[in-house]
Amino acid sequence: LDLSDQDTELQAMLAEMRADYNRHHFVRNESFEQSWDHITGEARQAFIDYLERSCVSEFSGFLLFKELSRKLKDRSPLLAEMFSLMARDEARHAGFLNKSMGDFGCTMDLGHLTKNRTYTFFPIEWVIYTVYLSEKIGYWRYIIIYRHLEKHPEHQFYPLFQFFESWCQDENRHGDIFKALLRSQPQLWRTWKSRLWSRFFLLSVFATHTLTVHERTGFYDSLGIDPTEFDAEVIRKTNETAARAFPSVLNTDHPEFFPRLHRCSDLNLQMSAIQRSAQPQWLKNLRKLPHQLAIVGHLLRLYLLKPIDAEALQGTVR
């Protein structure tokens, strides 16, 4: 990566990362020192699933940033230190989540995960696009939940949610670093290919988010959050934020946008029901094929919708 035009900005971000403003924020207090046996049934399992997925996601971020830091140690000391500090944040998040899982009688062996995790290597351009989006969508997920629970404290059934404000600050800071990396590389935002890739990664992340949220409605119900409204707000806010980095973003206000995403979610739930059936696997695969093709069709139609030229809006969104 050629960072000559971004050194000043990255140096300022590095100084902020070194300051580690949240180093004292992720400390378990007395509010955790109680029994959680009163959280039972589907609500308990839904929350454990949420903790487990979040822990794996944060720890995966740690492994990615740690590997990037190691690879760049000799070629770019500035970036190597930046990624090392981001790895520190992600490890802190994963450890905090793992301790929360312990309150519910289950923990993850993160050391085992490190040794046995399968690594997939992608072009650095793909890493920049996807990590930027994952950090920014993570920010909006955390802050929307946090603000909702501020207004409705009766749904705050576990103290972890009180830490989401500091949590999303880390996610936002990481996203800003990747935005600086992205904008430092003209090939990632000035070319016609970059416009196609931007929309592809946005749609991939948004479709995954919609499917995941609607697969796990029990968790959001326990927080008093409507899953469909939450999904839409997260997607809209992330799309608006991405317009500050990407050359082209999706038109989430198009009348077909969310209906087609929701249709994909419905089809995905139908496939899950088929998979849970007692039928032979070959028959399950055959029954799921039309659903899979339909999902691909909906996503293709969404991809081909006229996008929003984010570069043209540069003066208003940056």
One Martini backbone bead per residue (centre of mass of N, CA, C, O) as a GRO file, in nm:
protein
  318
    1LEU     BB    1   0.095   0.037   0.023
    2ASP     BB    2   0.032   0.376  -0.051
    3LEU     BB    3   0.086   0.636   0.218
    4SER     BB    4   0.190   0.930   0.155
    5ASP     BB    5  -0.102   1.093   0.176
    6GLN     BB    6  -0.172   0.952   0.489
    7ASP     BB    7   0.031   0.987   0.725
    8THR     BB    8  -0.094   1.208   0.904
    9GLU     BB    9  -0.361   1.068   0.963
   10LEU     BB   10  -0.236   0.802   1.075
   11GLN     BB   11  -0.076   0.931   1.302
   12ALA     BB   12  -0.324   1.034   1.456
   13MET     BB   13  -0.452   0.754   1.492
   14LEU     BB   14  -0.217   0.625   1.642
   15ALA     BB   15  -0.229   0.812   1.887
   16GLU     BB   16  -0.515   0.725   1.968
   17MET     BB   17  -0.450   0.424   2.007
   18ARG     BB   18  -0.231   0.462   2.224
   19ALA     BB   19  -0.417   0.596   2.440
   20ASP     BB   20  -0.649   0.409   2.517
   21TYR     BB   21  -0.945   0.509   2.629
   22ASN     BB   22  -1.067   0.194   2.697
   23ARG     BB   23  -0.885   0.040   2.914
   24HIS     BB   24  -1.110   0.090   3.169
   25HIS     BB   25  -1.400  -0.013   3.057
   26PHE     BB   26  -1.336  -0.342   3.053
   27VAL     BB   27  -1.473  -0.386   3.362
   28ARG     BB   28  -1.590  -0.579   3.593
   29ASN     BB   29  -1.856  -0.543   3.801
   30GLU     BB   30  -2.100  -0.585   4.043
   31SER     BB   31  -2.334  -0.647   3.833
   32PHE     BB   32  -2.217  -0.952   3.778
   33GLU     BB   33  -2.263  -1.042   4.093
   34GLN     BB   34  -2.471  -1.289   3.992
   35SER     BB   35  -2.742  -1.460   3.911
   36TRP     BB   36  -2.874  -1.610   3.580
   37ASP     BB   37  -3.119  -1.824   3.621
   38HIS     BB   38  -3.369  -1.636   3.534
   39ILE     BB   39  -3.256  -1.697   3.256
   40THR     BB   40  -3.459  -1.872   3.030
   41GLY     BB   41  -3.477  -2.068   2.776
   42GLU     BB   42  -3.486  -1.904   2.482
   43ALA     BB   43  -3.348  -1.649   2.591
   44ARG     BB   44  -3.089  -1.783   2.687
   45GLN     BB   45  -3.003  -1.916   2.418
   46ALA     BB   46  -3.000  -1.657   2.247
   47PHE     BB   47  -2.776  -1.518   2.416
   48ILE     BB   48  -2.555  -1.729   2.388
   49ASP     BB   49  -2.541  -1.715   2.082
   50TYR     BB   50  -2.458  -1.419   2.074
   51LEU     BB   51  -2.196  -1.444   2.235
   52GLU     BB   52  -2.057  -1.651   2.053
   53ARG     BB   53  -2.059  -1.493   1.787
   54SER     BB   54  -1.916  -1.241   1.895
   55CYS     BB   55  -1.657  -1.378   1.992
   56VAL     BB   56  -1.569  -1.492   1.719
   57SER     BB   57  -1.560  -1.222   1.570
   58GLU     BB   58  -1.352  -1.077   1.751
   59PHE     BB   59  -1.129  -1.298   1.730
   60SER     BB   60  -1.099  -1.281   1.425
   61GLY     BB   61  -0.998  -0.992   1.428
   62PHE     BB   62  -0.747  -1.047   1.591
   63LEU     BB   63  -0.614  -1.246   1.391
   64LEU     BB   64  -0.603  -1.057   1.151
   65PHE     BB   65  -0.440  -0.819   1.278
   66LYS     BB   66  -0.201  -0.987   1.368
   67GLU     BB   67  -0.118  -1.084   1.083
   68LEU     BB   68  -0.080  -0.805   0.955
   69SER     BB   69   0.138  -0.710   1.150
   70ARG     BB   70   0.344  -0.931   1.083
   71LYS     BB   71   0.364  -0.877   0.769
   72LEU     BB   72   0.436  -0.543   0.821
   73LYS     BB   73   0.684  -0.497   1.006
   74ASP     BB   74   0.910  -0.435   0.770
   75ARG     BB   75   0.739  -0.246   0.562
   76SER     BB   76   0.521  -0.112   0.797
   77PRO     BB   77   0.534   0.009   1.106
   78LEU     BB   78   0.275   0.173   1.126
   79LEU     BB   79   0.072  -0.049   1.044
   80ALA     BB   80   0.164  -0.264   1.241
   81GLU     BB   81   0.083  -0.105   1.496
   82MET     BB   82  -0.211  -0.058   1.425
   83PHE     BB   83  -0.292  -0.360   1.412
   84SER     BB   84  -0.201  -0.431   1.697
   85LEU     BB   85  -0.405  -0.239   1.841
   86MET     BB   86  -0.658  -0.367   1.721
   87ALA     BB   87  -0.607  -0.646   1.838
   88ARG     BB   88  -0.632  -0.557   2.130
   89ASP     BB   89  -0.929  -0.478   2.117
   90GLU     BB   90  -1.046  -0.753   2.019
   91ALA     BB   91  -0.940  -0.919   2.259
   92ARG     BB   92  -1.095  -0.765   2.474
   93HIS     BB   93  -1.375  -0.832   2.371
   94ALA     BB   94  -1.355  -1.140   2.373
   95GLY     BB   95  -1.291  -1.170   2.676
   96PHE     BB   96  -1.551  -1.035   2.779
   97LEU     BB   97  -1.747  -1.233   2.644
   98ASN     BB   98  -1.634  -1.493   2.775
   99LYS     BB   99  -1.713  -1.412   3.065
  100SER     BB  100  -2.014  -1.398   3.007
  101MET     BB  101  -2.044  -1.696   2.934
  102GLY     BB  102  -1.964  -1.795   3.221
  103ASP     BB  103  -2.238  -1.701   3.353
  104PHE     BB  104  -2.375  -1.951   3.156
  105GLY     BB  105  -2.172  -2.212   3.154
  106CYS     BB  106  -1.985  -2.093   2.906
  107THR     BB  107  -1.686  -2.139   2.710
  108MET     BB  108  -1.404  -2.045   2.519
  109ASP     BB  109  -1.127  -2.180   2.343
  110LEU     BB  110  -0.910  -1.959   2.214
  111GLY     BB  111  -0.654  -2.125   2.176
  112HIS     BB  112  -0.781  -2.343   2.000
  113LEU     BB  113  -0.879  -2.148   1.779
  114THR     BB  114  -0.599  -2.056   1.689
  115LYS     BB  115  -0.485  -2.348   1.604
  116ASN     BB  116  -0.770  -2.450   1.430
  117ARG     BB  117  -0.811  -2.233   1.237
  118THR     BB  118  -0.923  -2.138   0.930
  119TYR     BB  119  -0.745  -1.995   0.663
  120THR     BB  120  -0.822  -1.713   0.445
  121PHE     BB  121  -0.697  -1.569   0.150
  122PHE     BB  122  -0.702  -1.227   0.047
  123PRO     BB  123  -0.712  -0.958  -0.102
  124ILE     BB  124  -0.647  -0.652   0.026
  125GLU     BB  125  -0.892  -0.510  -0.097
  126TRP     BB  126  -1.107  -0.693   0.037
  127VAL     BB  127  -1.027  -0.637   0.326
  128ILE     BB  128  -1.088  -0.336   0.329
  129TYR     BB  129  -1.385  -0.346   0.259
  130THR     BB  130  -1.488  -0.555   0.477
  131VAL     BB  131  -1.376  -0.429   0.738
  132TYR     BB  132  -1.505  -0.160   0.718
  133LEU     BB  133  -1.798  -0.271   0.723
  134SER     BB  134  -1.784  -0.440   0.987
  135GLU     BB  135  -1.721  -0.196   1.172
  136LYS     BB  136  -1.966  -0.012   1.096
  137ILE     BB  137  -2.195  -0.217   1.151
  138GLY     BB  138  -2.109  -0.261   1.443
  139TYR     BB  139  -2.158   0.021   1.542
  140TRP     BB  140  -2.465   0.035   1.477
  141ARG     BB  141  -2.554  -0.203   1.646
  142TYR     BB  142  -2.455  -0.104   1.924
  143ILE     BB  143  -2.585   0.187   1.935
  144ILE     BB  144  -2.881   0.106   1.895
  145ILE     BB  145  -2.904  -0.072   2.142
  146TYR     BB  146  -2.809   0.134   2.351
  147ARG     BB  147  -3.029   0.353   2.297
  148HIS     BB  148  -3.271   0.174   2.351
  149LEU     BB  149  -3.192   0.102   2.654
  150GLU     BB  150  -3.200   0.391   2.757
  151LYS     BB  151  -3.519   0.411   2.703
  152HIS     BB  152  -3.537   0.075   2.795
  153PRO     BB  153  -3.435  -0.057   3.086
  154GLU     BB  154  -3.630  -0.309   3.117
  155HIS     BB  155  -3.446  -0.473   2.885
  156GLN     BB  156  -3.182  -0.480   3.072
  157PHE     BB  157  -3.078  -0.808   3.159
  158TYR     BB  158  -2.765  -0.720   3.110
  159PRO     BB  159  -2.459  -0.546   3.163
  160LEU     BB  160  -2.319  -0.550   2.882
  161PHE     BB  161  -2.486  -0.312   2.743
  162GLN     BB  162  -2.331  -0.077   2.899
  163PHE     BB  163  -2.062  -0.120   2.697
  164PHE     BB  164  -2.145  -0.031   2.398
  165GLU     BB  165  -2.031   0.253   2.370
  166SER     BB  166  -1.730   0.178   2.387
  167TRP     BB  167  -1.737  -0.036   2.171
  168CYS     BB  168  -1.823   0.149   1.926
  169GLN     BB  169  -1.572   0.326   1.932
  170ASP     BB  170  -1.380   0.110   1.832
  171GLU     BB  171  -1.524   0.043   1.569
  172ASN     BB  172  -1.511   0.330   1.449
  173ARG     BB  173  -1.203   0.361   1.454
  174HIS     BB  174  -1.139   0.125   1.270
  175GLY     BB  175  -1.303   0.227   1.028
  176ASP     BB  176  -1.137   0.491   0.986
  177ILE     BB  177  -0.875   0.350   0.914
  178PHE     BB  178  -0.991   0.203   0.659
  179LYS     BB  179  -1.071   0.456   0.515
  180ALA     BB  180  -0.786   0.571   0.482
  181LEU     BB  181  -0.681   0.333   0.318
  182LEU     BB  182  -0.884   0.349   0.086
  183ARG     BB  183  -0.830   0.659   0.006
  184SER     BB  184  -0.517   0.599  -0.058
  185GLN     BB  185  -0.649   0.416  -0.298
  186PRO     BB  186  -0.761   0.491  -0.606
  187GLN     BB  187  -0.846   0.195  -0.705
  188LEU     BB  188  -1.090   0.191  -0.471
  189TRP     BB  189  -1.258   0.481  -0.603
  190ARG     BB  190  -1.199   0.566  -0.930
  191THR     BB  191  -1.311   0.315  -1.057
  192TRP     BB  192  -1.533   0.102  -1.205
  193LYS     BB  193  -1.460  -0.142  -1.028
  194SER     BB  194  -1.503  -0.007  -0.748
  195ARG     BB  195  -1.811   0.027  -0.785
  196LEU     BB  196  -1.877  -0.275  -0.801
  197TRP     BB  197  -1.743  -0.367  -0.535
  198SER     BB  198  -1.896  -0.192  -0.340
  199ARG     BB  199  -2.177  -0.314  -0.397
  200PHE     BB  200  -2.107  -0.605  -0.338
  201PHE     BB  201  -2.024  -0.573  -0.036
  202LEU     BB  202  -2.278  -0.440   0.063
  203LEU     BB  203  -2.477  -0.665  -0.016
  204SER     BB  204  -2.343  -0.893   0.139
  205VAL     BB  205  -2.369  -0.767   0.423
  206PHE     BB  206  -2.677  -0.711   0.421
  207ALA     BB  207  -2.779  -0.995   0.365
  208THR     BB  208  -2.648  -1.128   0.610
  209HIS     BB  209  -2.790  -0.955   0.821
  210THR     BB  210  -3.082  -1.026   0.755
  211LEU     BB  211  -3.061  -1.331   0.796
  212THR     BB  212  -2.952  -1.328   1.089
  213VAL     BB  213  -3.173  -1.166   1.234
  214HIS     BB  214  -3.416  -1.365   1.137
  215GLU     BB  215  -3.290  -1.619   1.282
  216ARG     BB  216  -3.271  -1.423   1.573
  217THR     BB  217  -3.538  -1.296   1.712
  218GLY     BB  218  -3.526  -1.365   2.018
  219PHE     BB  219  -3.314  -1.159   2.105
  220TYR     BB  220  -3.471  -0.898   2.019
  221ASP     BB  221  -3.723  -0.950   2.182
  222SER     BB  222  -3.576  -0.936   2.466
  223LEU     BB  223  -3.511  -0.613   2.396
  224GLY     BB  224  -3.759  -0.477   2.240
  225ILE     BB  225  -3.692  -0.546   1.932
  226ASP     BB  226  -3.745  -0.500   1.604
  227PRO     BB  227  -3.588  -0.676   1.366
  228THR     BB  228  -3.668  -0.528   1.102
  229GLU     BB  229  -3.607  -0.238   1.198
  230PHE     BB  230  -3.317  -0.285   1.281
  231ASP     BB  231  -3.207  -0.379   1.010
  232ALA     BB  232  -3.279  -0.122   0.850
  233GLU     BB  233  -3.121   0.085   1.019
  234VAL     BB  234  -2.840  -0.038   0.990
  235ILE     BB  235  -2.828  -0.026   0.680
  236ARG     BB  236  -2.873   0.274   0.636
  237LYS     BB  237  -2.637   0.380   0.812
  238THR     BB  238  -2.410   0.225   0.667
  239ASN     BB  239  -2.459   0.341   0.385
  240GLU     BB  240  -2.410   0.637   0.464
  241THR     BB  241  -2.122   0.594   0.567
  242ALA     BB  242  -1.999   0.465   0.302
  243ALA     BB  243  -2.018   0.740   0.135
  244ARG     BB  244  -1.729   0.838   0.265
  245ALA     BB  245  -1.562   0.595   0.095
  246PHE     BB  246  -1.733   0.517  -0.135
  247PRO     BB  247  -1.828   0.563  -0.474
  248SER     BB  248  -2.067   0.346  -0.420
  249VAL     BB  249  -2.412   0.297  -0.339
  250LEU     BB  250  -2.704   0.204  -0.218
  251ASN     BB  251  -3.065   0.207  -0.270
  252THR     BB  252  -3.259   0.190   0.016
  253ASP     BB  253  -3.525   0.356  -0.107
  254HIS     BB  254  -3.606   0.148  -0.280
  255PRO     BB  255  -3.898  -0.038  -0.314
  256GLU     BB  256  -3.724  -0.321  -0.352
  257PHE     BB  257  -3.511  -0.363  -0.138
  258PHE     BB  258  -3.641  -0.486   0.128
  259PRO     BB  259  -3.834  -0.697   0.006
  260ARG     BB  260  -3.603  -0.872  -0.113
  261LEU     BB  261  -3.453  -0.927   0.148
  262HIS     BB  262  -3.698  -1.060   0.291
  263ARG     BB  263  -3.728  -1.290   0.090
  264CYS     BB  264  -3.456  -1.415   0.150
  265SER     BB  265  -3.522  -1.475   0.446
  266ASP     BB  266  -3.761  -1.662   0.399
  267LEU     BB  267  -3.604  -1.871   0.232
  268ASN     BB  268  -3.396  -1.938   0.450
  269LEU     BB  269  -3.601  -2.049   0.657
  270GLN     BB  270  -3.703  -2.276   0.476
  271MET     BB  271  -3.428  -2.421   0.455
  272SER     BB  272  -3.399  -2.478   0.756
  273ALA     BB  273  -3.649  -2.660   0.774
  274ILE     BB  274  -3.550  -2.871   0.575
  275GLN     BB  275  -3.284  -2.946   0.729
  276ARG     BB  276  -3.453  -3.049   0.994
  277SER     BB  277  -3.543  -3.276   0.862
  278ALA     BB  278  -3.574  -3.646   0.801
  279GLN     BB  279  -3.452  -3.641   0.540
  280PRO     BB  280  -3.258  -3.692   0.302
  281GLN     BB  281  -2.999  -3.508   0.188
  282TRP     BB  282  -3.062  -3.514  -0.118
  283LEU     BB  283  -3.352  -3.402  -0.080
  284LYS     BB  284  -3.284  -3.142   0.058
  285ASN     BB  285  -3.111  -3.026  -0.171
  286LEU     BB  286  -3.337  -3.029  -0.382
  287ARG     BB  287  -3.541  -2.845  -0.221
  288LYS     BB  288  -3.332  -2.595  -0.193
  289LEU     BB  289  -3.258  -2.500  -0.480
  290PRO     BB  290  -3.490  -2.296  -0.551
  291HIS     BB  291  -3.420  -2.105  -0.316
  292GLN     BB  292  -3.131  -2.036  -0.400
  293LEU     BB  293  -3.205  -1.919  -0.679
  294ALA     BB  294  -3.393  -1.697  -0.571
  295ILE     BB  295  -3.184  -1.545  -0.407
  296VAL     BB  296  -2.997  -1.479  -0.642
  297GLY     BB  297  -3.210  -1.317  -0.798
  298HIS     BB  298  -3.260  -1.095  -0.587
  299LEU     BB  299  -2.965  -0.998  -0.565
  300LEU     BB  300  -2.930  -0.921  -0.860
  301ARG     BB  301  -3.153  -0.707  -0.865
  302LEU     BB  302  -3.020  -0.530  -0.647
  303TYR     BB  303  -2.750  -0.480  -0.796
  304LEU     BB  304  -2.905  -0.342  -1.058
  305LEU     BB  305  -2.972  -0.111  -0.919
  306LYS     BB  306  -2.959   0.210  -0.901
  307PRO     BB  307  -2.716   0.385  -0.780
  308ILE     BB  308  -2.515   0.585  -0.569
  309ASP     BB  309  -2.320   0.870  -0.610
  310ALA     BB  310  -2.088   0.946  -0.376
  311GLU     BB  311  -1.892   1.148  -0.515
  312ALA     BB  312  -2.118   1.363  -0.576
  313LEU     BB  313  -2.156   1.390  -0.242
  314GLN     BB  314  -1.892   1.487  -0.105
  315GLY     BB  315  -1.975   1.778   0.009
  316THR     BB  316  -2.211   1.645   0.211
  317VAL     BB  317  -2.058   1.374   0.358
  318ARG     BB  318  -1.748   1.476   0.447
   0.00000   0.00000   0.00000
